Coordinates of C-alpha atoms and ligand atoms in Angstrom, one line a residue:
M16 CA -29.4 -9.6 -2.5
R17 CA -26.6 -9.6 -5.1
I18 CA -23.2 -8.3 -4.0
G19 CA -20.6 -7.1 -6.4
I20 CA -16.9 -7.3 -5.4
L21 CA -14.0 -5.4 -7.0
T22 CA -10.3 -4.8 -6.3
G23 CA -8.7 -1.5 -7.4
G24 CA -5.3 0.2 -7.5
G25 CA -2.0 -1.7 -6.9
D26 CA -2.4 -5.3 -6.1
C27 CA -1.1 -6.8 -2.8
P28 CA -1.0 -10.2 -1.0
G29 CA -4.3 -10.8 0.9
L30 CA -6.7 -9.6 -1.7
N31 CA -7.8 -13.1 -2.6
A32 CA -8.3 -13.9 1.1
A33 CA -10.6 -10.9 1.3
I34 CA -12.5 -11.9 -1.8
R35 CA -12.9 -15.5 -0.5
S36 CA -14.1 -14.2 2.8
V37 CA -16.8 -11.9 1.3
V38 CA -18.0 -14.7 -0.9
R39 CA -18.1 -17.3 1.8
K40 CA -20.0 -15.0 4.3
A41 CA -22.3 -13.7 1.6
L42 CA -23.2 -17.2 0.3
A43 CA -23.8 -18.3 3.9
S44 CA -26.2 -15.4 4.3
G45 CA -28.2 -16.5 1.3
Y46 CA -26.8 -13.8 -1.1
E47 CA -25.3 -14.0 -4.6
T48 CA -21.9 -12.7 -5.4
I49 CA -20.6 -11.2 -8.6
G50 CA -16.9 -10.6 -9.4
I51 CA -16.1 -7.4 -11.2
K52 CA -12.9 -7.6 -13.2
Y53 CA -10.1 -5.0 -13.2
G54 CA -11.6 -2.6 -10.7
W55 CA -13.6 0.4 -11.8
K56 CA -12.7 -0.4 -15.4
G57 CA -14.7 -3.6 -15.2
L58 CA -17.7 -1.9 -13.8
M59 CA -17.6 0.7 -16.6
K60 CA -17.5 -2.1 -19.2
L61 CA -19.7 -4.5 -17.3
D62 CA -16.9 -7.1 -17.3
I63 CA -18.4 -9.4 -14.6
Y64 CA -18.9 -13.1 -13.7
P65 CA -20.6 -14.9 -10.9
L66 CA -18.4 -15.9 -7.9
D67 CA -19.2 -19.2 -6.3
L68 CA -17.6 -21.7 -3.9
N69 CA -15.8 -23.4 -6.9
N70 CA -14.0 -20.3 -8.3
I71 CA -12.9 -19.1 -4.9
S72 CA -11.6 -22.5 -3.8
G73 CA -7.9 -22.5 -2.9
I74 CA -7.3 -18.8 -3.3
L75 CA -6.7 -18.0 0.4
P76 CA -2.9 -18.2 0.2
R77 CA -2.6 -16.9 -3.3
G78 CA -1.0 -13.4 -3.9
G79 CA -2.5 -10.9 -6.4
T80 CA -6.2 -10.8 -7.1
I81 CA -8.2 -13.3 -9.1
L82 CA -10.4 -10.4 -10.2
G83 CA -7.5 -8.4 -11.7
T84 CA -7.1 -4.7 -10.9
S85 CA -6.5 -1.4 -12.6
R86 CA -5.8 2.2 -11.7
T87 CA -8.8 3.4 -13.7
N88 CA -10.5 6.5 -12.3
P89 CA -14.1 6.6 -13.6
Y90 CA -14.2 10.3 -12.8
K91 CA -11.6 10.9 -15.5
H92 CA -13.8 9.4 -18.1
P93 CA -16.8 11.2 -19.7
D94 CA -19.9 9.3 -18.5
G95 CA -17.8 7.2 -16.1
E96 CA -20.2 7.5 -13.2
K97 CA -23.2 7.2 -15.4
S98 CA -22.0 4.0 -17.0
I99 CA -21.3 2.5 -13.5
L100 CA -24.7 3.4 -12.2
E101 CA -26.4 2.0 -15.3
N102 CA -24.3 -1.2 -15.2
L103 CA -25.0 -1.8 -11.5
E104 CA -28.7 -1.6 -12.3
K105 CA -28.3 -3.9 -15.4
A106 CA -26.4 -6.5 -13.4
G107 CA -28.9 -6.3 -10.5
I108 CA -26.1 -5.5 -8.0
D109 CA -27.6 -4.3 -4.8
A110 CA -24.4 -3.7 -2.8
L111 CA -20.8 -3.2 -3.8
V112 CA -17.7 -4.2 -1.9
A113 CA -14.7 -2.1 -3.1
I114 CA -11.4 -3.4 -1.9
G115 CA -8.7 -0.7 -2.4
G116 CA -6.5 2.1 -1.2
E117 CA -7.2 5.8 -0.9
D118 CA -7.9 6.2 -4.7
T119 CA -10.3 3.3 -4.9
L120 CA -12.0 4.3 -1.7
S121 CA -12.4 8.0 -2.9
V122 CA -14.3 6.7 -5.9
A123 CA -16.3 4.4 -3.7
Y124 CA -17.3 7.4 -1.6
K125 CA -18.3 9.5 -4.6
L126 CA -20.5 6.6 -5.8
Y127 CA -22.0 6.2 -2.4
K128 CA -23.0 9.9 -2.6
A129 CA -24.5 9.1 -6.0
G130 CA -26.7 6.5 -4.4
V131 CA -24.7 3.3 -4.6
N132 CA -24.7 0.9 -1.6
V133 CA -21.0 0.8 -1.0
I134 CA -18.8 -0.8 1.6
G135 CA -15.0 -0.3 1.5
I136 CA -12.2 -2.7 2.6
P137 CA -8.8 -1.0 3.0
K138 CA -5.8 -2.6 1.2
T139 CA -2.4 -1.1 0.4
I140 CA 1.1 -2.2 1.2
D141 CA 1.8 1.5 1.9
N142 CA -0.6 1.3 5.0
D143 CA -1.6 4.9 4.4
V144 CA -5.4 4.6 4.5
R145 CA -6.8 6.7 7.2
G146 CA -9.2 5.3 9.8
T147 CA -7.6 1.9 10.2
D148 CA -4.5 0.8 12.0
Y149 CA -3.6 -1.7 9.2
S150 CA -4.5 -2.2 5.6
I151 CA -4.3 -5.6 3.9
G152 CA -0.9 -6.2 2.3
F153 CA 1.2 -4.1 4.6
D154 CA 2.4 -6.8 6.9
T155 CA 3.4 -9.0 4.0
A156 CA 5.4 -6.2 2.4
V157 CA 7.1 -5.4 5.7
N158 CA 8.1 -9.0 6.1
I159 CA 9.5 -9.3 2.6
A160 CA 11.5 -6.0 3.0
M161 CA 12.7 -7.2 6.4
E162 CA 14.0 -10.4 5.0
A163 CA 15.7 -8.5 2.1
I164 CA 17.4 -6.2 4.7
D165 CA 18.6 -9.3 6.6
R166 CA 20.1 -10.7 3.5
I167 CA 21.7 -7.5 2.4
H168 CA 23.2 -7.2 5.9
T169 CA 25.5 -10.2 5.4
T170 CA 26.8 -9.1 2.1
A171 CA 27.2 -5.4 3.2
E172 CA 29.2 -6.7 6.2
S173 CA 31.4 -9.0 4.1
H174 CA 32.3 -6.2 1.7
N175 CA 32.4 -3.3 4.2
R176 CA 29.9 -1.4 2.2
V177 CA 27.0 1.0 2.8
A178 CA 23.9 -0.8 1.6
V179 CA 21.0 1.4 0.6
V180 CA 17.7 -0.5 0.4
E181 CA 14.8 1.3 -1.4
V182 CA 11.4 0.2 -0.4
M183 CA 7.9 1.3 -1.6
G184 CA 6.0 4.0 0.1
R185 CA 4.8 6.7 -2.3
H186 CA 3.6 9.4 0.2
T187 CA 4.3 7.7 3.6
G188 CA 7.2 5.8 5.2
W189 CA 5.3 3.0 6.9
I190 CA 7.1 0.1 5.1
A191 CA 10.5 1.9 5.5
L192 CA 9.9 2.5 9.2
Y193 CA 8.6 -1.0 10.1
S194 CA 11.1 -2.9 7.9
G195 CA 13.9 -0.7 9.0
L196 CA 13.1 -1.2 12.7
A197 CA 12.7 -4.9 12.2
G198 CA 15.9 -5.2 10.1
G199 CA 18.1 -3.0 12.3
A200 CA 18.6 -0.2 9.8
D201 CA 21.2 2.4 10.7
V202 CA 19.3 5.2 9.0
I203 CA 15.7 5.3 7.8
L204 CA 14.5 7.9 5.3
I205 CA 10.8 8.6 4.9
P206 CA 8.7 11.1 2.9
E207 CA 7.3 12.7 6.1
K208 CA 10.7 13.9 7.1
P209 CA 12.8 15.4 4.3
F210 CA 16.4 14.5 4.9
D211 CA 19.7 16.3 4.8
I212 CA 22.2 14.0 3.0
D213 CA 25.1 15.5 5.0
Q214 CA 23.4 14.5 8.3
V215 CA 22.9 11.0 6.9
C216 CA 26.7 10.8 6.0
Q217 CA 27.5 12.1 9.6
I218 CA 25.4 9.3 11.1
I219 CA 27.2 6.7 9.0
E220 CA 30.7 8.2 9.7
R221 CA 29.9 8.2 13.5
R222 CA 29.0 4.5 13.3
H223 CA 32.2 3.7 11.4
A224 CA 34.2 5.7 13.9
R225 CA 33.0 3.3 16.6
G226 CA 34.4 0.4 14.8
K227 CA 31.6 -0.7 12.4
N228 CA 32.6 -1.1 8.8
F229 CA 29.3 -1.4 7.1
S230 CA 25.9 0.3 7.3
I231 CA 22.3 -0.2 6.2
V232 CA 20.2 2.7 5.0
V233 CA 16.5 2.1 4.3
V234 CA 14.9 4.7 2.1
A235 CA 11.2 5.0 1.1
E236 CA 10.7 5.6 -2.6
G237 CA 8.9 8.8 -1.9
A238 CA 11.5 10.2 0.5
K239 CA 12.7 13.8 -0.2
F240 CA 16.0 15.5 0.1
K241 CA 15.9 18.7 2.0
V242 CA 18.3 20.2 -0.6
E243 CA 18.0 18.3 -3.8
P244 CA 21.3 17.3 -5.4
Q245 CA 21.7 18.9 -8.8
V246 CA 20.7 15.8 -10.7
D247 CA 17.0 16.1 -11.3
K248 CA 15.8 19.4 -12.8
D249 CA 12.1 18.4 -12.5
G250 CA 11.5 18.6 -8.8
T251 CA 12.3 17.2 -5.5
L252 CA 11.1 13.7 -6.1
I253 CA 13.2 11.2 -8.0
V254 CA 10.9 9.8 -10.5
Q255 CA 11.3 7.1 -13.1
D256 CA 8.8 8.5 -15.4
L257 CA 6.9 11.8 -15.3
R258 CA 3.7 10.5 -16.9
V259 CA 0.9 10.4 -14.4
D260 CA -1.8 7.8 -13.9
E261 CA -5.6 8.6 -13.8
F262 CA -5.2 9.5 -10.1
G263 CA -2.3 11.9 -10.8
H264 CA 0.5 9.8 -9.5
V265 CA 4.0 9.7 -11.1
R266 CA 6.0 6.5 -11.2
L267 CA 8.6 6.6 -8.4
G268 CA 11.7 4.6 -7.9
G269 CA 15.4 5.4 -8.1
I270 CA 16.0 7.5 -5.0
G271 CA 18.1 4.6 -3.6
N272 CA 20.6 5.0 -6.3
L273 CA 20.9 8.7 -5.7
V274 CA 21.3 8.3 -2.0
A275 CA 24.0 5.6 -2.5
D276 CA 25.8 7.8 -5.0
Q277 CA 25.8 10.8 -2.7
I278 CA 27.0 8.7 0.3
E279 CA 29.9 7.3 -1.8
K280 CA 30.9 10.8 -3.1
K281 CA 30.6 12.5 0.3
T282 CA 32.2 9.8 2.6
G283 CA 34.4 7.9 0.2
M284 CA 32.9 4.7 1.4
E285 CA 31.7 2.1 -1.1
A286 CA 27.9 2.1 -1.4
R287 CA 25.4 0.0 -3.3
A288 CA 21.6 0.4 -3.8
T289 CA 19.0 -2.3 -4.0
I290 CA 15.5 -1.4 -5.2
L291 CA 13.0 -4.0 -3.9
G292 CA 10.1 -2.7 -6.2
H293 CA 7.2 -5.0 -6.9
I294 CA 8.8 -8.0 -5.1
Q295 CA 7.2 -6.4 -2.0
R296 CA 3.7 -6.8 -3.6
G297 CA 4.1 -10.3 -4.8
G298 CA 3.7 -13.8 -3.5
V299 CA 1.8 -15.3 -0.6
P300 CA 0.3 -13.2 2.2
T301 CA 1.5 -13.6 5.8
A302 CA -0.8 -15.1 8.4
F303 CA -1.5 -11.6 9.7
D304 CA -2.7 -10.4 6.3
R305 CA -4.8 -13.6 5.7
I306 CA -6.5 -13.2 9.0
L307 CA -7.0 -9.4 8.6
A308 CA -8.5 -9.9 5.1
T309 CA -10.7 -12.7 6.3
R310 CA -12.0 -10.6 9.2
F311 CA -12.6 -7.6 7.0
G312 CA -14.5 -9.7 4.5
V313 CA -16.9 -11.1 7.1
K314 CA -17.3 -7.6 8.6
A315 CA -18.2 -6.1 5.1
V316 CA -21.0 -8.6 4.7
E317 CA -22.2 -7.9 8.3
L318 CA -22.4 -4.2 7.4
I319 CA -24.4 -5.1 4.3
N320 CA -26.7 -7.2 6.5
E321 CA -27.2 -4.1 8.7
K322 CA -27.6 -1.9 5.6
K323 CA -24.8 0.3 6.9
F324 CA -23.5 1.6 3.7
G325 CA -20.9 4.3 3.0
Y326 CA -18.6 2.7 5.6
M327 CA -15.1 1.0 5.5
T328 CA -14.0 -1.9 7.6
S329 CA -11.3 -1.0 10.0
I330 CA -9.0 -2.5 12.6
Q331 CA -8.4 -0.5 15.8
G332 CA -6.1 -2.3 18.1
N333 CA -7.3 -5.9 17.6
N334 CA -10.9 -4.9 17.2
I335 CA -12.6 -5.1 13.8
T336 CA -15.0 -2.1 13.4
E337 CA -16.2 0.3 10.8
I338 CA -15.6 3.9 9.9
E339 CA -17.5 6.3 7.6
L340 CA -15.9 6.7 4.2
S341 CA -16.3 10.4 4.6
E342 CA -13.7 10.3 7.3
V343 CA -11.3 8.1 5.3
V344 CA -11.0 10.0 2.0
G345 CA -9.3 13.3 1.3
G346 CA -6.0 12.6 3.1
L347 CA -3.5 9.9 4.1
K348 CA -2.4 8.4 7.4
M349 CA 1.2 9.6 7.9
V350 CA 3.7 7.6 10.0
D351 CA 3.6 7.8 13.7
I352 CA 6.5 10.2 14.5
E353 CA 6.8 8.7 18.0
L354 CA 7.7 5.4 16.4
F355 CA 10.1 7.1 14.1
E356 CA 11.8 8.5 17.2
V357 CA 12.1 5.0 18.6
A358 CA 13.9 4.0 15.3
E359 CA 16.2 7.1 15.6
V360 CA 17.6 5.7 18.9
F361 CA 19.3 3.0 16.8
F362 CA 20.6 5.3 14.1
G363 CA 24.4 5.2 13.7
Ligands
LIG425 O1 0.0 0.5 -4.2 C1 1.0 1.3 -3.7 C2 2.2 1.2 -4.4 O2 2.8 -0.1 -4.2 C3 3.2 2.3 -4.1 O3 4.0 2.0 -2.9 C4 4.0 2.4 -5.3 O4 4.5 3.7 -5.5 C5 3.0 2.1 -6.4 O5 2.0 1.3 -5.8 C6 3.6 1.4 -7.6 O6 2.6 1.3 -8.5 P1 2.6 0.5 -9.9 O7 2.3 -0.9 -9.5 O8 1.6 1.1 -10.7 O9 4.0 0.6 -10.4

């Protein structure tokens, strides 16, 4: 049995831990492992190399992915699927482990329907993959954002400012909600709940009326104004760049500046924005992500042993289990509104 492994979509801490785990468990089961470079792009071009104990040695704590990644969508390329099927055959790959978010897993599911023996492993700092409580990378991103909020706290307090911290989260507010809760944010803005900037200002003013002279607002990059300020004629989302990738996503980032600007204009309080950006996706994974990735890697090979293809590894509570890819793709896991209501208790 020869197992191919790829990582697709945005990178995140914990990918190398997952690669190491698949390779270690596969070698222990008597299988061969092949690394596929740059996600689906590498499979379309047959850019592969053998993975062995030597080239995975020492990668457990390393951020990023030794395989490289891309946002290539084979279904946007003429003959994309055909070239993948031919290359899998050529390379003698009997089973494929695709480590990715919703985009990568959707491609994995299409390939499974085309006859490929696929197993998915969920990763994304956004934590929006359906069918699993957590995805690899989320916990690390939350901890990085929390630490940033803690640091911004002290400077906001010293200067009596409103500090707006923009975190990632294209369609969902998991990072904003978790880091905001952990960091004691006074307002959290998420894509799932379009916000009224006047209400945000009222919350801040209420807080200042009770004697506080600084505030922290955490905003997800994909958060939406209920009524858009007249600054962006192109739509409700504040985007850096309107070009789309092969999965149809625009590049987000910048809403934090707009929120800070509006707060300053409407309340007269001094406001500053900090955009955390890719810092959230870099560096060493937390213990949680290392362990999650390791458990997912072992589970993926167990599923291959059982010939249970077309599944994704999943964590439910603290149990590692599996879920059919058909149930994962075609939608995202939105934030738990009950948890948002817990956060709201601490607004203002
Ligand atoms: O992978 C998810 C994500 O981190 C989103 O939160 C963010 O919008 C996007 O990736 C950024 O992508 P890129 O690395 O292509 O700028």
